[in-house]
Tab-separated table of C-alpha atoms in Angstrom:
chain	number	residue	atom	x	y	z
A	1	UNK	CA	29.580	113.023	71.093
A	2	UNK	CA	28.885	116.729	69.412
A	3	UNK	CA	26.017	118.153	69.947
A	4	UNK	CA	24.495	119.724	67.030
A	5	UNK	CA	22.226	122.899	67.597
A	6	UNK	CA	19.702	124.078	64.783
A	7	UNK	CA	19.054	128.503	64.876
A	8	UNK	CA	16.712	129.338	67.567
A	9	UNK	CA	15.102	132.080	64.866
A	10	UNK	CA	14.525	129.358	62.578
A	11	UNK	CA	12.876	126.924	64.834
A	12	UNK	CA	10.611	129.645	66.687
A	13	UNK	CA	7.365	128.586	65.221
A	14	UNK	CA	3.765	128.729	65.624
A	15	UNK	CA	0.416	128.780	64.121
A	16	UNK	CA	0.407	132.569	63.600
A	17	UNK	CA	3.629	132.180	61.628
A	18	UNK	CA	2.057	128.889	59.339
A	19	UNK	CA	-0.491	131.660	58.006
A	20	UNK	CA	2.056	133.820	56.448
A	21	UNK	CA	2.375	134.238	52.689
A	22	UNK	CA	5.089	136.162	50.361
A	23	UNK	CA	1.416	137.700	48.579
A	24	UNK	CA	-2.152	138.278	49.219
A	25	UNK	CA	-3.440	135.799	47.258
A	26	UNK	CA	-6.193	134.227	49.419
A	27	UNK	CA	-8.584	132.610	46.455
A	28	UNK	CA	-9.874	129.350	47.176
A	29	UNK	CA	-11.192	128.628	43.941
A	30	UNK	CA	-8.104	129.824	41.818
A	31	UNK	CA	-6.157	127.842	44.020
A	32	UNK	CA	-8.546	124.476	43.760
A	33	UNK	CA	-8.154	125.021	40.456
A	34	UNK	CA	-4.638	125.779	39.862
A	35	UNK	CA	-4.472	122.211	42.095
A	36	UNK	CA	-6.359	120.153	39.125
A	37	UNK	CA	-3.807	121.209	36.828
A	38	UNK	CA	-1.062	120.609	39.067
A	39	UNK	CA	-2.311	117.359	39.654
A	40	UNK	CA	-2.695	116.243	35.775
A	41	UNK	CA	0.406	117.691	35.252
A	42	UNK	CA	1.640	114.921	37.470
A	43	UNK	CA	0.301	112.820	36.191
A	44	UNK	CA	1.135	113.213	32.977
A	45	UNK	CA	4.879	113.494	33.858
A	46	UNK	CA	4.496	110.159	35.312
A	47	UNK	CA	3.044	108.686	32.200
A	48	UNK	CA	5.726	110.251	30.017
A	49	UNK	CA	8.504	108.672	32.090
A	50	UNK	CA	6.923	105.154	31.406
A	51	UNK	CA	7.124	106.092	27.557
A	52	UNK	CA	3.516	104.925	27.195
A	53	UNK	CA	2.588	107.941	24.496
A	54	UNK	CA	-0.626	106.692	24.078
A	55	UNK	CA	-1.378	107.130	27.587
A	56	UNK	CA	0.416	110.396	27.441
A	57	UNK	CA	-2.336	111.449	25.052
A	58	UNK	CA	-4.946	110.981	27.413
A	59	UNK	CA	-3.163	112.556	30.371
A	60	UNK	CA	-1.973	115.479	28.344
A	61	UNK	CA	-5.723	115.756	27.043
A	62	UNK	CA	-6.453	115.965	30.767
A	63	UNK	CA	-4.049	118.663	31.443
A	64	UNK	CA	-4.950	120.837	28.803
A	65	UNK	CA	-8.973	120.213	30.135
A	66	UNK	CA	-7.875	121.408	33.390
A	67	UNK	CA	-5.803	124.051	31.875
A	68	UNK	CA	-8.280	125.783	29.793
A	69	UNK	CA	-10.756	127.005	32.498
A	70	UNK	CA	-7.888	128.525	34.477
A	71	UNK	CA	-6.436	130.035	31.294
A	72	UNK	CA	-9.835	131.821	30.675
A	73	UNK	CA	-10.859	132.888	34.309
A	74	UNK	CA	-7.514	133.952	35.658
A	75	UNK	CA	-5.413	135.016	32.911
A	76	UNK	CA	-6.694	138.493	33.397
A	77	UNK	CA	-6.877	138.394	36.931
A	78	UNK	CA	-6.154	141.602	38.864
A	79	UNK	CA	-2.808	141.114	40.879
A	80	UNK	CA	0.119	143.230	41.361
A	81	UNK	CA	2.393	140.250	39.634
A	82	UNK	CA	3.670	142.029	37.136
A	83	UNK	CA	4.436	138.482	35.327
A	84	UNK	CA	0.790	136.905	35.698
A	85	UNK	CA	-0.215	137.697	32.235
A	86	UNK	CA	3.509	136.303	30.862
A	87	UNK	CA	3.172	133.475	32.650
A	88	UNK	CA	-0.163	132.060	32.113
A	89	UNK	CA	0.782	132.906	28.231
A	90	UNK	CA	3.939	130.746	28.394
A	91	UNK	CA	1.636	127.770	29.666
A	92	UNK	CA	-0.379	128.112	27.542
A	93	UNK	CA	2.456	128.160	24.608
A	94	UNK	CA	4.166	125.192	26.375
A	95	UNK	CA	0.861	123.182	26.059
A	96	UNK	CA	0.239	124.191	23.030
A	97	UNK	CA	3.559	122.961	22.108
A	98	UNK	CA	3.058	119.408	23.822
A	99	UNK	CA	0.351	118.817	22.078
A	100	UNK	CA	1.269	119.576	18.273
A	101	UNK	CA	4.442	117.341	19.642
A	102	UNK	CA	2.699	114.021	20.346
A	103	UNK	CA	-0.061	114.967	17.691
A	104	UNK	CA	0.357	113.308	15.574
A	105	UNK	CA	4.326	113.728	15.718
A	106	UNK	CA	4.300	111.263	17.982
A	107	UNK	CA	7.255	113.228	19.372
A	108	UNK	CA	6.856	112.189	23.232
A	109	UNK	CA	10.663	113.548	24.401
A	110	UNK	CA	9.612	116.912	22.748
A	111	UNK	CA	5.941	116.599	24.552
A	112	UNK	CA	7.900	116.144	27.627
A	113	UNK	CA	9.879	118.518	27.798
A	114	UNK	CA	7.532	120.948	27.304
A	115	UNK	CA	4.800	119.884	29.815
A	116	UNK	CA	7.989	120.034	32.345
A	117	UNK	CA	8.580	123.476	31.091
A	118	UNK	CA	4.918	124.161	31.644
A	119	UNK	CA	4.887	122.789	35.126
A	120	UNK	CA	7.799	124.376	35.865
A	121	UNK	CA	6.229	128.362	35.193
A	122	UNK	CA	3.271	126.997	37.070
A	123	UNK	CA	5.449	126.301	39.734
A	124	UNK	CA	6.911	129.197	39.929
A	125	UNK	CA	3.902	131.506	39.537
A	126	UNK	CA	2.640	129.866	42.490
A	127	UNK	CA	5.245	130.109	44.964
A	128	UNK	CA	6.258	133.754	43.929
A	129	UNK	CA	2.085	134.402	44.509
A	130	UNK	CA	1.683	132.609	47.411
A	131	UNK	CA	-1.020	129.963	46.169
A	132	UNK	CA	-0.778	126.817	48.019
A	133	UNK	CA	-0.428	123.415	47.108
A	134	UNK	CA	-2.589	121.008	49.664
A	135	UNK	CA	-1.583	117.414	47.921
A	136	UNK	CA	2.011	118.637	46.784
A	137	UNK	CA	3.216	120.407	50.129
A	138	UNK	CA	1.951	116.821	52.082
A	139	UNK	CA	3.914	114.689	49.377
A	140	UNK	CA	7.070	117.363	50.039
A	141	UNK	CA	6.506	116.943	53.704
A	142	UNK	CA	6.327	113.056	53.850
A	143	UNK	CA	9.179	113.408	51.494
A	144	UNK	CA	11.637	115.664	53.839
A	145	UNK	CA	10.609	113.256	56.707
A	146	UNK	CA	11.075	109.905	55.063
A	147	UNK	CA	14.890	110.993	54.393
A	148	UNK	CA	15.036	112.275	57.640
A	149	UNK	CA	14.594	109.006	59.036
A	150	UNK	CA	16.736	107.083	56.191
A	151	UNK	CA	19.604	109.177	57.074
A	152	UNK	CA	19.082	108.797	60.824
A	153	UNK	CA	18.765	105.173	60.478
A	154	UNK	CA	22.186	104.984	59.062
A	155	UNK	CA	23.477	106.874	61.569
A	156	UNK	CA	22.605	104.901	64.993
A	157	UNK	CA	25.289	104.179	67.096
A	158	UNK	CA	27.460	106.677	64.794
A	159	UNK	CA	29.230	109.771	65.858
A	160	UNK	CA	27.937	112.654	64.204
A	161	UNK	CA	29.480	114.485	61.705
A	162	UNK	CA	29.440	117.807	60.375
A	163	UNK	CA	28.197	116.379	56.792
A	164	UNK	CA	25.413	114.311	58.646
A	165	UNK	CA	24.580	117.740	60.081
A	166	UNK	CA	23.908	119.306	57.170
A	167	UNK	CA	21.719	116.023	56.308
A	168	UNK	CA	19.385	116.658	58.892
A	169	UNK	CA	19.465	120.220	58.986
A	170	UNK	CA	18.638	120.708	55.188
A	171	UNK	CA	15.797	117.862	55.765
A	172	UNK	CA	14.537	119.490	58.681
A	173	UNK	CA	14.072	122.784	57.031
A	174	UNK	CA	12.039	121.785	53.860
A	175	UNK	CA	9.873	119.492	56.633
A	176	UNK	CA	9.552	122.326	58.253
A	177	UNK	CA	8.456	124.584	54.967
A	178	UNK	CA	6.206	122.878	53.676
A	179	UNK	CA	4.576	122.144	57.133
A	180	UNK	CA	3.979	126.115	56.823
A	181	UNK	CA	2.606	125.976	53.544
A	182	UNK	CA	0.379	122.709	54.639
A	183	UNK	CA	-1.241	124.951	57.062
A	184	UNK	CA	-1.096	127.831	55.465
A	185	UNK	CA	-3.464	126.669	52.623
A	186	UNK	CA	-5.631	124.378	55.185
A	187	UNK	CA	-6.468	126.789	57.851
A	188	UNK	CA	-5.483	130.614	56.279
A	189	UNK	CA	-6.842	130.414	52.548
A	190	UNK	CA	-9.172	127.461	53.412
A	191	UNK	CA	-9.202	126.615	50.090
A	192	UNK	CA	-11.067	123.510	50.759
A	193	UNK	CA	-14.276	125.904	52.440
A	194	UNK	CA	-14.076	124.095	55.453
A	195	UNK	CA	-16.624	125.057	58.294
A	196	UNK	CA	-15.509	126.686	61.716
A	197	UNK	CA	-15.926	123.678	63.399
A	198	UNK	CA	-14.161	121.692	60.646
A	199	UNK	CA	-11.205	124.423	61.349
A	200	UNK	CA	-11.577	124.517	65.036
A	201	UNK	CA	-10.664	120.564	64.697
A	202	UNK	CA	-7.917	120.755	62.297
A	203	UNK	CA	-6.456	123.243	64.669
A	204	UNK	CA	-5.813	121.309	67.240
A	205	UNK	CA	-4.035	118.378	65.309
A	206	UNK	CA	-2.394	121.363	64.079
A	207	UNK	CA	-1.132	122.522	67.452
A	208	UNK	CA	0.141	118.985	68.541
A	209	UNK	CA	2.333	119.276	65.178
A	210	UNK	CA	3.949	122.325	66.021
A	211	UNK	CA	4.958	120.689	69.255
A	212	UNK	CA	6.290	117.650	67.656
A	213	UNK	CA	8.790	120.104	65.760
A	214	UNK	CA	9.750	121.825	68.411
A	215	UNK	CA	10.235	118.605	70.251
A	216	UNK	CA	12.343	117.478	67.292
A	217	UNK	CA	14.201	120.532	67.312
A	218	UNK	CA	15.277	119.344	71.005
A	219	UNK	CA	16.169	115.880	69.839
A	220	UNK	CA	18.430	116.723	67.115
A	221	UNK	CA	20.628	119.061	69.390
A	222	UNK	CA	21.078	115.800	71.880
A	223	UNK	CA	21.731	113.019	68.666
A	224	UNK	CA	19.861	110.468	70.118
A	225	UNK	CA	18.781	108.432	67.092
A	226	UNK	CA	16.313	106.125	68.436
A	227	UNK	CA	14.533	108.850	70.097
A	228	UNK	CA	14.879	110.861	67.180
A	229	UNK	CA	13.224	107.605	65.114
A	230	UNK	CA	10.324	107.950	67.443
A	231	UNK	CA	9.407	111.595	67.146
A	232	UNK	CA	9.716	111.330	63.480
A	233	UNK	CA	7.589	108.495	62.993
A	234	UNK	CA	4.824	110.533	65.197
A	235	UNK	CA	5.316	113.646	62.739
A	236	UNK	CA	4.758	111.653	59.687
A	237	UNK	CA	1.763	109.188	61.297
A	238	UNK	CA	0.199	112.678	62.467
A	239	UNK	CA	0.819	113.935	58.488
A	240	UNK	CA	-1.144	110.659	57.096
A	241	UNK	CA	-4.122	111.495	59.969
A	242	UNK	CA	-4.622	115.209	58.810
A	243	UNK	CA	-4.462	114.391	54.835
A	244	UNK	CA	-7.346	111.318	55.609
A	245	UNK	CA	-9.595	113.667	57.889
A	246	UNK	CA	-9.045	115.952	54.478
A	247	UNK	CA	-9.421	113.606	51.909
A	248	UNK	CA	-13.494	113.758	51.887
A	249	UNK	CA	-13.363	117.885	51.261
A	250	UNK	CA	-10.374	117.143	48.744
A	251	UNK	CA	-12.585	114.866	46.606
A	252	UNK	CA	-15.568	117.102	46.978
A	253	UNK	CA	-13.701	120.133	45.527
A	254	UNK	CA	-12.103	118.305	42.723
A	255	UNK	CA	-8.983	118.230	43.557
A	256	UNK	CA	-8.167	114.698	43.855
A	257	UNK	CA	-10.016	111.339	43.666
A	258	UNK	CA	-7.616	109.075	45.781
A	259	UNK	CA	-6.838	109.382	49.163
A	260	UNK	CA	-4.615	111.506	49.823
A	261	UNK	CA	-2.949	109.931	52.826
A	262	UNK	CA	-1.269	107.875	50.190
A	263	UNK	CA	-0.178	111.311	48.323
A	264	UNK	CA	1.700	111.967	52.022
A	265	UNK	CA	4.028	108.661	51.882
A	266	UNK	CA	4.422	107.226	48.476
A	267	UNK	CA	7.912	105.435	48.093
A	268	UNK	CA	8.459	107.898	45.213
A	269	UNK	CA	7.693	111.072	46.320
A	270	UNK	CA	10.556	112.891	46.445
A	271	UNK	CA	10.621	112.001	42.717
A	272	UNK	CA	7.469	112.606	41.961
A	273	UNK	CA	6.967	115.939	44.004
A	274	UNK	CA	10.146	117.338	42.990
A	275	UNK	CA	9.342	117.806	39.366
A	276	UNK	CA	6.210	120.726	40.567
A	277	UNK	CA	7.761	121.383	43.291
A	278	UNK	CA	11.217	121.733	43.179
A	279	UNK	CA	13.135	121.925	47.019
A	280	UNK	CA	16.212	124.776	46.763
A	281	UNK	CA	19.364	123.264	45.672
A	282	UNK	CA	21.130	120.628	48.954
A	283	UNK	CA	23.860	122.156	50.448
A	284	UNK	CA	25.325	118.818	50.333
A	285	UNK	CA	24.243	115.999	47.560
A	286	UNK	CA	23.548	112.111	48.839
């Protein structure tokens, strides 16, 4: 059987590298509340994909509440993102936009599209800045995981091949992402205000993840699928722990009012997480 071997650069994590970020935006509150939009954005997608517009109405009311605040705090924010301003105008247009759409037009493709346009720039402002996204990176996690085991479930007592590889691989690595951004936002920006004890705490569930990675990164070079099955089902049982010892400080700050182990491993969330959140493009499709 081949043995398939994953970059030892890539796999060399740690803690020290989970706190890394492309800018140094460390603002809990701006990123609490960039997470309220996020989240009614959601939302709001959801409801547009049923075709309820009446119940769009209400969720895109809810965006634009969440919106506003962030519009008229942050807008003017001092950053060295030379497209901040842009950005947070092209919301705001986009919104804007929705609205007059499904009021009273009644227009709910139009609305659509343009709240998807709208969570798409928010998207992107946030990644380029390096604001985290607690609920959405735990979705994209559970997400990466859950078709890492589908695809080695259909692959027990199968040879490997380089195609299943690639599977894995490109699996592994947005696991393995948003894992860094998970952390990143828990334990670097705290952006839920956690205490040092709180921290202390987290960082130690944290460390027993990083060696369930690297213990996966041992599996997948020796295909043994069972085993593999196992290690998996720890990383995403150890996911659903964190996001429940979470969910108390989540509520507290606003930025969700379910629990958000659920948010970790819904059925849909590769859907669902995709549309904020976008993964880069699969070397291979399924």
């Amino acid at each position: 059987m081949q043995t398939f071997r994953l970059s030892i650069a890539l796999l060399a994590v740690s803690v020290a590298g989970f706190a890394q970020t492309t800018q140094a935006v460390k603002d809990p509150e701006l990123t609490r509340y960039f997470d309220r939009v996020s989240r009614a954005m959601l939302d709001a997608q959801s409801i547009a994909a049923s075709g309820d517009s009446t119940q769009f109405r209400g969720a895109l009311k809810a965006v634009n509440e969440a919106w506003e605040p962030v519009y008229s705090r942050y807008r003017a924010w001092a950053t060295s993102d030379t497209n901040w301003q842009t950005d947070f105008d092209a919301i705001q247009t986009f919104l804007i936009n929705a609205t007059n759409a499904i009021t009273p037009g009644d227009n709910l493709p139009n609305a659509s599209a343009q709240l998807d346009a709208a969570a798409a720039k928010l998207s992107d402002l946030r990644e380029r800045n390096g604001v985290p996204d607690l609920i959405g990176t735990a979705e994209d996690m559970g997400a990466s995981i859950k078709s890492l085991q589908d695809t080695v479930k259909s692959l027990q007592g199968k040879r490997y091949t380089n195609s299943d590889y690639e599977l894995l691989k490109a699996d592994f690595d947005d696991a393995l992402t948003s894992w860094k951004k998970l952390t990143q936002a828990v334990i670097d920006t705290n952006v839920l205000g956690l205490s040092s004890g709180q921290l202390d705490s987290l960082q130690r569930v944290i460390t027993l993840q990083n060696v369930a990675f690297e213990t996966l990164d041992n599996v997948l070079k020796n295909p043994d699928t069972l085993t593999l099955l196992n290690n998996l089902q720890d990383i995403q049982d150890r996911l659903a722990s964190l996001m429940s010892e979470l969910t108390p400080s989540m509520i507290a700050a606003g930025m969700t009012e379910t629990d958000a182990t659920e948010s970790a491993t819904p059925t849909d969330a590769k859907s669902n997480s995709r549309r904020l959140f976008p993964r880069r493009h699969r070397l291979l499709a399924r």
